[in-house]
DNA sequence: TTGCTCCTCACGTCACGTGAGGTGGC
DNA sequence: TTGCTCCTCACGTCACGTGAGGTGGC
């Protein structure tokens, strides 16, 4: 027994223990080690041993990762190099708000599509009349909902949804297909410039921009 | 001039034109071609030519991609193989709502941190007193905000924020550091089981669960 | 001796980005 | 002849997942 072994109980964790404790994978901890983000000491056999300092640092890593920061930036932050924290907060706030807005647009559109698919009130029934809507019809609907979303207020939108439901009820599948074909033709007849404009408008709606 | 050349004006687009029109990169269109997701015809020189059908299909691809669908699933959908559209809508709705909730938690926390950093009302001033908050202090704050978030109502939270601001004003940097050190010690003194429990609670708050 | 945990390569994933090196049409 | 667009490899990115093959402690 060497003097170094004479200390108290081991307050250190093996990689598997830490993984179980944090819900991370062992591989993730290996990864952090490779990056130099979290490099524990090694025991005689070369096995990783995480002490209080490492546990605490991992703690901080997880907090920052929860904010959506890339690991490289987390490393910079924790090592005190570069980066203005206030600037960082601003950026993360912006990104969070963009994510909220984008996801809300998707949510609104999906809800509208579900509503339009349920003329009799139950869109989620296990296919009462056979196969359910075709993919083509679905995409048609989605596109229309996206266009609707910003041209009308929710009230107008509700009105239109009702009308659309009535119309859809009267269309045969053949008519629906023809409608889609006419639409594809109209689109393909656009000049590149017109197409660019249309796509530009579309892009303004989908990825960014706070409503 | 061969008979095949005698047709009307070319209603077909080169890859670069389509890229400019849609805002996609040429590389992305190449990628879709490789995947078999969108494979245009080729001219004599082997160059891609996108006709009305391809433009229309790309249109649909972009709509579905905007929903967050992986390209592989988009391909299945458009080829009519597999996949129940209603099941898909349900899944995408769930995911959108999870994204909203997660991003809102992050937003709330950041706003609270910014508020706590601004005892004199202006957190974004270009560093009136030198360097701004240290990373350690920032992480301390963030952690506290996360814990606060679910233990208190917004009103209680406001009260605490005020008190915390007063306290922070009275703490010297040395005291702040000591506080953080004590916290790290307390954490490292936890048993793996206790750590697991703590991390489990944390995980329930951060990634999933609708508030 | 049998499990269990640990180790280090090393390739795979996803949706492209980014050159590298070369060809054809205006 | 000079640009511009196009082509096909093919490696890089980000945060790991997933075996592959082998070793050490209870």
Tab-separated table of C-alpha atoms (C1' of nucleotides) in Angstrom:
chain	number	residue	atom	x	y	z
A	1	UNK	CA	0.000	0.000	0.000
A	2	UNK	CA	1.688	3.186	-1.145
A	3	UNK	CA	1.072	6.494	0.656
A	4	UNK	CA	-1.080	7.698	-2.226
A	5	UNK	CA	-3.528	4.852	-1.602
A	6	UNK	CA	-4.064	5.753	2.033
A	7	UNK	CA	-6.762	8.370	1.443
A	8	UNK	CA	-10.489	8.048	2.224
A	9	UNK	CA	-13.260	6.436	0.147
A	10	UNK	CA	-13.080	7.056	-3.599
A	11	UNK	CA	-15.236	10.067	-4.508
A	12	UNK	CA	-14.518	9.424	-8.150
A	13	UNK	CA	-16.790	7.958	-10.840
A	14	UNK	CA	-16.139	5.525	-13.672
A	15	UNK	CA	-17.417	6.507	-17.104
A	16	UNK	CA	-20.319	4.075	-16.957
A	17	UNK	CA	-21.438	5.363	-13.575
A	18	UNK	CA	-21.359	8.946	-14.749
A	19	UNK	CA	-23.231	7.971	-17.887
A	20	UNK	CA	-26.007	6.332	-15.875
A	21	UNK	CA	-26.126	9.274	-13.500
A	22	UNK	CA	-26.484	11.867	-16.238
A	23	UNK	CA	-28.405	9.993	-18.890
A	24	UNK	CA	-25.598	10.579	-21.355
A	25	UNK	CA	-24.101	7.707	-23.328
A	26	UNK	CA	-20.634	6.404	-22.590
A	27	UNK	CA	-19.831	7.274	-26.168
A	28	UNK	CA	-20.812	10.892	-25.599
A	29	UNK	CA	-18.429	11.110	-22.639
A	30	UNK	CA	-15.692	9.565	-24.776
A	31	UNK	CA	-16.501	12.172	-27.381
A	32	UNK	CA	-16.178	15.041	-24.919
A	33	UNK	CA	-12.856	13.591	-23.854
A	34	UNK	CA	-11.620	13.449	-27.450
A	35	UNK	CA	-12.598	17.064	-27.970
A	36	UNK	CA	-10.761	18.081	-24.821
A	37	UNK	CA	-14.053	19.387	-23.516
A	38	UNK	CA	-14.066	17.070	-20.506
A	39	UNK	CA	-10.901	15.070	-19.918
A	40	UNK	CA	-10.882	13.101	-16.661
A	41	UNK	CA	-7.850	11.572	-15.005
A	42	UNK	CA	-6.925	7.936	-15.757
A	43	UNK	CA	-6.277	5.169	-13.257
A	44	UNK	CA	-3.496	2.618	-13.489
A	45	UNK	CA	-5.358	0.611	-16.091
A	46	UNK	CA	-6.024	3.619	-18.314
A	47	UNK	CA	-9.652	3.875	-17.252
A	48	UNK	CA	-11.318	7.270	-16.925
A	49	UNK	CA	-12.007	8.556	-13.411
A	50	UNK	CA	-14.304	11.548	-13.024
A	51	UNK	CA	-13.691	13.603	-9.866
A	52	UNK	CA	-15.718	16.447	-8.349
A	53	UNK	CA	-14.196	19.017	-10.692
A	54	UNK	CA	-15.133	16.976	-13.763
A	55	UNK	CA	-18.651	16.308	-12.524
A	56	UNK	CA	-19.124	19.991	-11.907
A	57	UNK	CA	-17.783	20.878	-15.329
A	58	UNK	CA	-20.028	18.326	-16.994
A	59	UNK	CA	-22.869	19.917	-15.128
A	60	UNK	CA	-22.080	23.239	-16.760
A	61	UNK	CA	-21.617	21.623	-20.138
A	62	UNK	CA	-25.110	20.155	-19.964
A	63	UNK	CA	-26.645	23.475	-19.033
A	64	UNK	CA	-25.047	25.223	-21.967
A	65	UNK	CA	-25.793	22.372	-24.322
A	66	UNK	CA	-29.430	22.708	-23.277
A	67	UNK	CA	-29.252	26.211	-24.669
A	68	UNK	CA	-28.349	24.845	-28.050
A	69	UNK	CA	-24.715	25.888	-27.980
A	70	UNK	CA	-22.304	23.826	-30.109
A	71	UNK	CA	-19.692	21.926	-28.109
A	72	UNK	CA	-16.859	24.013	-29.531
A	73	UNK	CA	-18.375	27.200	-28.164
A	74	UNK	CA	-19.034	25.569	-24.814
A	75	UNK	CA	-15.364	24.681	-24.631
A	76	UNK	CA	-14.378	28.270	-25.364
A	77	UNK	CA	-16.786	29.604	-22.771
A	78	UNK	CA	-15.659	27.254	-20.014
A	79	UNK	CA	-12.014	27.925	-20.748
A	80	UNK	CA	-12.638	31.630	-20.542
A	81	UNK	CA	-11.348	32.261	-24.048
A	82	UNK	CA	-13.051	34.733	-26.335
A	83	UNK	CA	-16.837	35.202	-26.433
A	84	UNK	CA	-18.842	37.960	-24.805
A	85	UNK	CA	-21.536	36.360	-22.626
A	86	UNK	CA	-24.052	39.122	-23.246
A	87	UNK	CA	-23.601	38.886	-26.966
A	88	UNK	CA	-24.105	35.144	-26.581
A	89	UNK	CA	-27.321	35.616	-24.637
A	90	UNK	CA	-28.649	37.906	-27.331
A	91	UNK	CA	-27.866	35.406	-30.056
A	92	UNK	CA	-29.390	32.480	-28.214
A	93	UNK	CA	-32.491	34.497	-27.440
A	94	UNK	CA	-32.901	35.370	-31.092
A	95	UNK	CA	-32.443	31.779	-32.156
A	96	UNK	CA	-34.911	30.540	-29.570
A	97	UNK	CA	-37.501	33.018	-30.795
A	98	UNK	CA	-36.909	32.001	-34.382
A	99	UNK	CA	-37.380	28.366	-33.452
A	100	UNK	CA	-40.602	29.189	-31.634
A	101	UNK	CA	-41.968	31.157	-34.570
A	102	UNK	CA	-41.015	28.516	-37.126
A	103	UNK	CA	-42.493	25.668	-35.111
A	104	UNK	CA	-45.653	27.644	-34.482
A	105	UNK	CA	-46.116	28.202	-38.206
A	106	UNK	CA	-45.756	24.476	-38.786
A	107	UNK	CA	-48.197	23.757	-35.971
A	108	UNK	CA	-50.776	26.186	-37.311
A	109	UNK	CA	-50.544	24.691	-40.769
A	110	UNK	CA	-50.868	21.132	-39.539
A	111	UNK	CA	-53.875	21.989	-37.412
A	112	UNK	CA	-55.504	23.650	-40.406
A	113	UNK	CA	-54.820	20.598	-42.551
A	114	UNK	CA	-56.249	18.284	-39.927
A	115	UNK	CA	-59.289	20.518	-39.704
A	116	UNK	CA	-59.784	20.468	-43.445
A	117	UNK	CA	-59.433	16.697	-43.485
A	118	UNK	CA	-62.200	16.269	-40.943
A	119	UNK	CA	-65.477	17.437	-42.491
A	120	UNK	CA	-67.356	15.130	-40.144
A	121	UNK	CA	-65.361	16.087	-37.105
A	122	UNK	CA	-62.929	13.212	-36.740
A	123	UNK	CA	-59.730	13.435	-38.727
A	124	UNK	CA	-58.029	10.729	-36.740
A	125	UNK	CA	-60.526	7.942	-37.291
A	126	UNK	CA	-58.754	4.775	-38.453
A	127	UNK	CA	-59.770	5.319	-42.043
A	128	UNK	CA	-63.543	4.932	-42.090
A	129	UNK	CA	-63.849	5.131	-45.860
A	130	UNK	CA	-60.915	3.064	-47.043
A	131	UNK	CA	-57.525	4.663	-47.603
A	132	UNK	CA	-57.738	8.213	-46.285
A	133	UNK	CA	-56.446	11.186	-48.249
A	134	UNK	CA	-53.816	10.663	-50.896
A	135	UNK	CA	-50.420	12.253	-50.541
A	136	UNK	CA	-51.140	14.525	-53.472
A	137	UNK	CA	-54.291	15.831	-51.848
A	138	UNK	CA	-52.431	16.285	-48.610
A	139	UNK	CA	-49.721	18.368	-50.209
A	140	UNK	CA	-52.339	20.388	-52.035
A	141	UNK	CA	-53.971	21.136	-48.724
A	142	UNK	CA	-50.720	21.988	-47.000
A	143	UNK	CA	-49.733	24.399	-49.724
A	144	UNK	CA	-53.050	26.132	-49.571
A	145	UNK	CA	-52.895	26.431	-45.805
A	146	UNK	CA	-49.458	28.000	-45.994
A	147	UNK	CA	-50.660	30.557	-48.500
A	148	UNK	CA	-53.787	31.229	-46.475
A	149	UNK	CA	-51.905	31.682	-43.250
A	150	UNK	CA	-50.672	35.154	-43.953
A	151	UNK	CA	-53.295	36.527	-46.245
A	152	UNK	CA	-56.180	36.310	-43.834
A	153	UNK	CA	-57.079	36.819	-40.235
A	154	UNK	CA	-58.039	33.741	-38.199
A	155	UNK	CA	-61.738	34.623	-38.595
A	156	UNK	CA	-61.571	34.902	-42.365
A	157	UNK	CA	-59.529	31.775	-42.307
A	158	UNK	CA	-62.251	29.906	-40.447
A	159	UNK	CA	-64.823	31.031	-43.011
A	160	UNK	CA	-62.646	29.849	-45.847
A	161	UNK	CA	-61.960	26.574	-44.126
A	162	UNK	CA	-65.691	25.910	-43.998
A	163	UNK	CA	-66.150	26.776	-47.659
A	164	UNK	CA	-63.197	24.682	-48.618
A	165	UNK	CA	-64.632	21.761	-46.721
A	166	UNK	CA	-67.892	22.044	-48.599
A	167	UNK	CA	-66.059	22.291	-51.894
A	168	UNK	CA	-63.833	19.350	-51.156
A	169	UNK	CA	-66.878	17.276	-50.340
A	170	UNK	CA	-68.264	17.929	-53.789
A	171	UNK	CA	-65.086	17.144	-55.685
A	172	UNK	CA	-64.586	13.662	-57.048
A	173	UNK	CA	-61.076	12.230	-56.868
A	174	UNK	CA	-60.765	12.751	-60.612
A	175	UNK	CA	-61.618	16.402	-60.278
A	176	UNK	CA	-59.136	16.742	-57.474
A	177	UNK	CA	-56.418	15.219	-59.648
A	178	UNK	CA	-57.268	17.487	-62.560
A	179	UNK	CA	-57.121	20.465	-60.243
A	180	UNK	CA	-53.665	19.434	-59.158
A	181	UNK	CA	-52.527	18.935	-62.729
A	182	UNK	CA	-53.743	22.354	-63.760
A	183	UNK	CA	-51.864	23.778	-60.840
A	184	UNK	CA	-48.637	22.026	-61.844
A	185	UNK	CA	-49.002	23.342	-65.381
A	186	UNK	CA	-49.577	26.870	-64.188
A	187	UNK	CA	-46.476	26.627	-62.050
A	188	UNK	CA	-44.302	25.263	-64.813
A	189	UNK	CA	-45.461	28.027	-67.140
A	190	UNK	CA	-43.880	30.626	-64.906
A	191	UNK	CA	-40.688	32.312	-66.042
A	192	UNK	CA	-37.611	31.751	-63.897
A	193	UNK	CA	-38.041	35.296	-62.623
A	194	UNK	CA	-41.640	34.706	-61.617
A	195	UNK	CA	-40.706	31.432	-60.019
A	196	UNK	CA	-37.938	33.186	-58.111
A	197	UNK	CA	-40.385	35.730	-56.775
A	198	UNK	CA	-42.849	33.086	-55.730
A	199	UNK	CA	-40.175	31.055	-54.014
A	200	UNK	CA	-38.829	34.170	-52.383
A	201	UNK	CA	-42.204	34.886	-50.854
A	202	UNK	CA	-42.416	31.290	-49.742
A	203	UNK	CA	-39.026	31.398	-48.112
A	204	UNK	CA	-39.916	34.516	-46.208
A	205	UNK	CA	-42.743	32.596	-44.633
A	206	UNK	CA	-41.137	29.314	-43.841
A	207	UNK	CA	-37.705	29.477	-42.262
A	208	UNK	CA	-37.256	32.809	-40.513
A	209	UNK	CA	-39.008	36.108	-39.757
A	210	UNK	CA	-40.813	36.771	-36.476
A	211	UNK	CA	-44.537	37.228	-37.076
B	1	UNK	CA	-31.613	20.698	-87.536
B	2	UNK	CA	-33.096	17.362	-86.571
B	3	UNK	CA	-36.875	16.890	-86.213
B	4	UNK	CA	-36.502	16.685	-82.448
B	5	UNK	CA	-35.192	20.239	-82.374
B	6	UNK	CA	-38.188	21.672	-84.182
B	7	UNK	CA	-40.408	22.037	-81.092
B	8	UNK	CA	-41.348	25.326	-79.374
B	9	UNK	CA	-39.286	27.317	-76.865
B	10	UNK	CA	-37.544	25.259	-74.181
B	11	UNK	CA	-39.729	25.171	-71.059
B	12	UNK	CA	-36.989	23.353	-69.238
B	13	UNK	CA	-34.531	24.650	-66.616
B	14	UNK	CA	-30.831	24.053	-66.061
B	15	UNK	CA	-29.748	23.176	-62.538
B	16	UNK	CA	-28.308	26.617	-61.890
B	17	UNK	CA	-31.484	28.330	-63.001
B	18	UNK	CA	-33.612	26.158	-60.791
B	19	UNK	CA	-31.242	26.755	-57.908
B	20	UNK	CA	-31.516	30.522	-58.269
B	21	UNK	CA	-35.277	30.282	-58.624
B	22	UNK	CA	-35.745	28.228	-55.476
B	23	UNK	CA	-32.952	29.481	-53.273
B	24	UNK	CA	-31.559	25.969	-53.032
B	25	UNK	CA	-27.907	25.274	-53.746
B	26	UNK	CA	-26.833	23.444	-56.878
B	27	UNK	CA	-25.264	20.926	-54.553
B	28	UNK	CA	-28.598	20.302	-52.858
B	29	UNK	CA	-30.209	19.566	-56.228
B	30	UNK	CA	-27.343	17.215	-57.038
B	31	UNK	CA	-27.961	15.575	-53.699
B	32	UNK	CA	-31.649	15.054	-54.409
B	33	UNK	CA	-30.672	13.547	-57.731
B	34	UNK	CA	-28.240	11.137	-56.070
B	35	UNK	CA	-30.925	10.036	-53.640
B	36	UNK	CA	-33.347	9.443	-56.484
B	37	UNK	CA	-35.618	11.989	-54.863
B	38	UNK	CA	-35.598	14.310	-57.872
B	39	UNK	CA	-33.923	12.976	-61.004
B	40	UNK	CA	-34.298	15.228	-64.046
B	41	UNK	CA	-33.650	14.234	-67.663
B	42	UNK	CA	-30.211	14.829	-69.199
B	43	UNK	CA	-29.418	16.644	-72.442
B	44	UNK	CA	-26.865	15.518	-75.008
B	45	UNK	CA	-23.983	16.803	-72.927
B	46	UNK	CA	-25.141	15.017	-69.779
B	47	UNK	CA	-26.478	18.204	-68.199
B	48	UNK	CA	-29.581	18.120	-66.019
B	49	UNK	CA	-32.802	19.544	-67.485
B	50	UNK	CA	-35.727	20.146	-65.149
B	51	UNK	CA	-39.131	20.067	-66.831
B	52	UNK	CA	-42.580	20.994	-65.482
B	53	UNK	CA	-42.991	17.650	-63.740
B	54	UNK	CA	-39.697	18.038	-61.895
B	55	UNK	CA	-40.381	21.631	-60.911
B	56	UNK	CA	-43.721	20.564	-59.535
B	57	UNK	CA	-42.200	17.675	-57.659
B	58	UNK	CA	-39.512	19.903	-56.197
B	59	UNK	CA	-42.271	22.191	-55.109
B	60	UNK	CA	-43.819	19.378	-53.114
B	61	UNK	CA	-40.463	18.344	-51.722
B	62	UNK	CA	-39.890	21.830	-50.342
B	63	UNK	CA	-43.287	21.930	-48.714
B	64	UNK	CA	-42.694	18.635	-46.932
B	65	UNK	CA	-39.138	19.549	-46.018
B	66	UNK	CA	-40.523	22.691	-44.431
B	67	UNK	CA	-42.440	20.381	-42.129
B	68	UNK	CA	-39.224	18.890	-40.924
B	69	UNK	CA	-39.581	15.574	-42.734
B	70	UNK	CA	-36.354	13.726	-43.570
B	71	UNK	CA	-35.677	13.347	-47.276
B	72	UNK	CA	-36.081	9.582	-47.147
B	73	UNK	CA	-39.629	9.910	-45.866
B	74	UNK	CA	-40.422	12.562	-48.438
B	75	UNK	CA	-39.313	10.160	-51.145
B	76	UNK	CA	-41.576	7.428	-49.765
B	77	UNK	CA	-44.510	9.808	-49.544
B	78	UNK	CA	-44.132	11.135	-53.072
B	79	UNK	CA	-43.701	7.660	-54.499
B	80	UNK	CA	-46.843	6.539	-52.751
B	81	UNK	CA	-45.076	3.778	-50.860
B	82	UNK	CA	-45.879	3.068	-47.261
B	83	UNK	CA	-46.742	5.772	-44.727
B	84	UNK	CA	-50.164	6.792	-43.485
B	85	UNK	CA	-50.586	10.541	-44.021
B	86	UNK	CA	-52.746	10.996	-40.957
B	87	UNK	CA	-50.276	9.202	-38.766
B	88	UNK	CA	-47.627	11.464	-40.239
B	89	UNK	CA	-49.624	14.593	-39.444
B	90	UNK	CA	-50.016	13.465	-35.858
B	91	UNK	CA	-46.298	12.864	-35.502
B	92	UNK	CA	-45.296	16.161	-37.050
B	93	UNK	CA	-47.789	18.013	-34.884
B	94	UNK	CA	-46.358	16.422	-31.763
B	95	UNK	CA	-42.831	17.237	-32.784
B	96	UNK	CA	-43.734	20.826	-33.596
B	97	UNK	CA	-45.325	21.236	-30.180
B	98	UNK	CA	-42.296	19.750	-28.487
B	99	UNK	CA	-40.055	22.158	-30.349
B	100	UNK	CA	-42.244	25.082	-29.329
B	101	UNK	CA	-42.228	24.055	-25.672
B	102	UNK	CA	-38.488	23.447	-25.591
B	103	UNK	CA	-37.644	26.734	-27.278
B	104	UNK	CA	-40.029	28.595	-24.989
B	105	UNK	CA	-38.297	27.160	-21.932
B	106	UNK	CA	-34.977	28.341	-23.279
B	107	UNK	CA	-36.425	31.760	-24.058
B	108	UNK	CA	-37.896	32.151	-20.590
B	109	UNK	CA	-34.619	31.217	-18.977
B	110	UNK	CA	-32.593	33.598	-21.112
B	111	UNK	CA	-34.958	36.462	-20.423
B	112	UNK	CA	-34.709	35.768	-16.716
B	113	UNK	CA	-30.931	35.724	-16.912
B	114	UNK	CA	-30.866	38.976	-18.846
B	115	UNK	CA	-33.192	40.481	-16.268
B	116	UNK	CA	-30.979	39.356	-13.423
B	117	UNK	CA	-27.935	40.776	-15.190
B	118	UNK	CA	-29.514	44.199	-15.449
B	119	UNK	CA	-29.897	45.634	-11.935
B	120	UNK	CA	-29.729	49.131	-13.366
B	121	UNK	CA	-32.108	48.381	-16.193
B	122	UNK	CA	-29.776	47.959	-19.143
B	123	UNK	CA	-28.288	44.513	-19.623
B	124	UNK	CA	-27.137	45.265	-23.132
B	125	UNK	CA	-25.013	48.309	-22.437
B	126	UNK	CA	-21.567	47.925	-23.998
B	127	UNK	CA	-20.014	46.955	-20.687
B	128	UNK	CA	-20.281	50.024	-18.515
B	129	UNK	CA	-18.197	48.622	-15.683
B	130	UNK	CA	-15.422	46.790	-17.525
B	131	UNK	CA	-15.829	43.147	-18.530
B	132	UNK	CA	-19.426	42.183	-17.806
B	133	UNK	CA	-20.371	38.980	-16.010
B	134	UNK	CA	-17.973	36.069	-15.970
B	135	UNK	CA	-18.919	32.799	-17.576
B	136	UNK	CA	-19.044	31.145	-14.186
B	137	UNK	CA	-21.502	33.688	-12.882
B	138	UNK	CA	-23.540	33.319	-16.033
B	139	UNK	CA	-23.836	29.583	-15.663
B	140	UNK	CA	-24.710	29.988	-12.005
B	141	UNK	CA	-27.519	32.296	-12.992
B	142	UNK	CA	-28.746	30.056	-15.764
B	143	UNK	CA	-28.874	27.075	-13.471
B	144	UNK	CA	-30.801	28.979	-10.873
B	145	UNK	CA	-33.271	30.255	-13.426
B	146	UNK	CA	-33.915	26.759	-14.687
B	147	UNK	CA	-34.595	25.536	-11.176
B	148	UNK	CA	-36.782	28.548	-10.433
B	149	UNK	CA	-38.805	28.170	-13.569
B	150	UNK	CA	-40.916	25.338	-12.348
B	151	UNK	CA	-40.988	25.843	-8.634
B	152	UNK	CA	-42.714	29.187	-8.688
B	153	UNK	CA	-45.449	31.109	-10.413
B	154	UNK	CA	-44.435	34.072	-12.556
B	155	UNK	CA	-45.421	36.448	-9.745
B	156	UNK	CA	-43.330	34.700	-7.122
B	157	UNK	CA	-40.617	34.541	-9.702
B	158	UNK	CA	-40.720	38.310	-10.146
B	159	UNK	CA	-40.389	38.818	-6.398
B	160	UNK	CA	-37.434	36.501	-6.238
B	161	UNK	CA	-35.837	38.165	-9.217
B	162	UNK	CA	-35.954	41.480	-7.398
B	163	UNK	CA	-34.462	40.021	-4.235
B	164	UNK	CA	-31.821	38.230	-6.206
B	165	UNK	CA	-30.900	41.460	-7.915
B	166	UNK	CA	-30.426	43.178	-4.567
B	167	UNK	CA	-28.366	40.284	-3.292
B	168	UNK	CA	-26.190	40.152	-6.378
B	169	UNK	CA	-25.497	43.834	-5.979
B	170	UNK	CA	-24.153	43.230	-2.508
B	171	UNK	CA	-21.943	40.299	-3.392
B	172	UNK	CA	-18.315	40.947	-4.191
B	173	UNK	CA	-16.781	38.891	-7.006
B	174	UNK	CA	-14.890	36.915	-4.376
B	175	UNK	CA	-18.093	36.050	-2.563
B	176	UNK	CA	-19.664	35.038	-5.834
B	177	UNK	CA	-16.749	32.718	-6.562
B	178	UNK	CA	-16.906	31.194	-3.097
B	179	UNK	CA	-20.606	30.612	-3.537
B	180	UNK	CA	-19.936	28.777	-6.759
B	181	UNK	CA	-17.198	26.694	-5.179
B	182	UNK	CA	-19.435	25.655	-2.316
B	183	UNK	CA	-22.025	24.671	-4.851
B	184	UNK	CA	-19.558	22.540	-6.801
B	185	UNK	CA	-18.489	20.815	-3.576
B	186	UNK	CA	-22.054	20.110	-2.593
B	187	UNK	CA	-22.697	18.605	-5.992
B	188	UNK	CA	-19.621	16.427	-5.962
B	189	UNK	CA	-20.533	15.139	-2.518
B	190	UNK	CA	-23.705	13.573	-3.896
B	191	UNK	CA	-23.861	9.817	-4.270
B	192	UNK	CA	-24.282	8.450	-7.794
B	193	UNK	CA	-27.874	7.704	-6.900
B	194	UNK	CA	-28.567	11.225	-5.754
B	195	UNK	CA	-26.811	12.589	-8.800
B	196	UNK	CA	-28.946	10.363	-10.974
B	197	UNK	CA	-32.088	11.688	-9.368
B	198	UNK	CA	-31.007	15.276	-9.783
B	199	UNK	CA	-30.078	14.738	-13.401
B	200	UNK	CA	-33.314	12.908	-13.984
B	201	UNK	CA	-35.278	15.904	-12.740
B	202	UNK	CA	-33.188	18.157	-14.919
B	203	UNK	CA	-33.773	16.050	-17.976
B	204	UNK	CA	-37.496	16.102	-17.422
B	205	UNK	CA	-37.370	19.860	-17.624
B	206	UNK	CA	-35.054	20.444	-20.493
B	207	UNK	CA	-35.646	18.262	-23.519
B	208	UNK	CA	-39.251	17.043	-23.496
B	209	UNK	CA	-42.516	17.278	-21.514
B	210	UNK	CA	-45.154	19.877	-22.316
B	211	UNK	CA	-45.454	22.358	-19.453
C	1	DT	C1'	-13.982	-19.438	-15.143
C	2	DT	C1'	-17.870	-16.391	-16.268
C	3	DG	C1'	-19.838	-11.607	-16.599
C	4	DC	C1'	-19.353	-6.947	-16.608
C	5	DT	C1'	-17.078	-2.743	-17.550
C	6	DC	C1'	-13.639	-0.654	-19.799
C	7	DC	C1'	-10.464	0.460	-23.796
C	8	DT	C1'	-9.334	2.084	-28.759
C	9	DC	C1'	-10.096	2.233	-33.612
C	10	DA	C1'	-13.093	3.245	-37.248
C	11	DC	C1'	-17.008	3.510	-40.173
C	12	DG	C1'	-21.998	5.259	-40.410
C	13	DT	C1'	-25.599	9.009	-40.002
C	14	DC	C1'	-28.004	13.398	-42.158
C	15	DA	C1'	-28.207	17.064	-45.487
C	16	DC	C1'	-25.681	19.008	-47.614
C	17	DG	C1'	-20.731	22.503	-47.996
C	18	DT	C1'	-16.572	22.870	-50.207
C	19	DG	C1'	-12.913	22.512	-53.034
C	20	DA	C1'	-10.439	19.631	-56.970
C	21	DG	C1'	-9.956	18.894	-61.668
C	22	DG	C1'	-11.962	18.834	-66.103
C	23	DT	C1'	-15.429	19.710	-70.099
C	24	DG	C1'	-18.770	22.174	-73.266
C	25	DG	C1'	-21.495	26.246	-75.125
C	26	DC	C1'	-21.867	31.540	-75.988
D	1	DT	C1'	-9.984	33.115	-76.624
D	2	DT	C1'	-12.217	34.290	-72.227
D	3	DG	C1'	-16.068	33.518	-68.856
D	4	DC	C1'	-19.685	31.047	-67.235
D	5	DT	C1'	-22.110	26.930	-66.253
D	6	DC	C1'	-21.962	22.344	-65.916
D	7	DC	C1'	-20.033	17.646	-64.624
D	8	DT	C1'	-18.202	13.934	-61.229
D	9	DC	C1'	-15.538	12.427	-57.388
D	10	DA	C1'	-14.591	12.797	-52.665
D	11	DC	C1'	-13.586	14.557	-48.226
D	12	DG	C1'	-15.485	17.636	-44.334
D	13	DT	C1'	-19.180	18.947	-40.897
D	14	DC	C1'	-21.713	17.962	-36.166
D	15	DA	C1'	-22.629	15.076	-32.247
D	16	DC	C1'	-22.564	11.300	-31.495
D	17	DG	C1'	-24.373	5.671	-32.722
D	18	DT	C1'	-22.775	1.307	-33.527
D	19	DG	C1'	-20.270	-2.596	-33.955
D	20	DA	C1'	-15.314	-4.889	-33.916
D	21	DG	C1'	-11.825	-6.872	-31.288
D	22	DG	C1'	-9.385	-7.056	-27.081
D	23	DT	C1'	-8.154	-6.358	-21.863
D	24	DG	C1'	-8.648	-6.138	-16.684
D	25	DG	C1'	-11.164	-6.580	-12.084
D	26	DC	C1'	-14.849	-9.074	-9.086
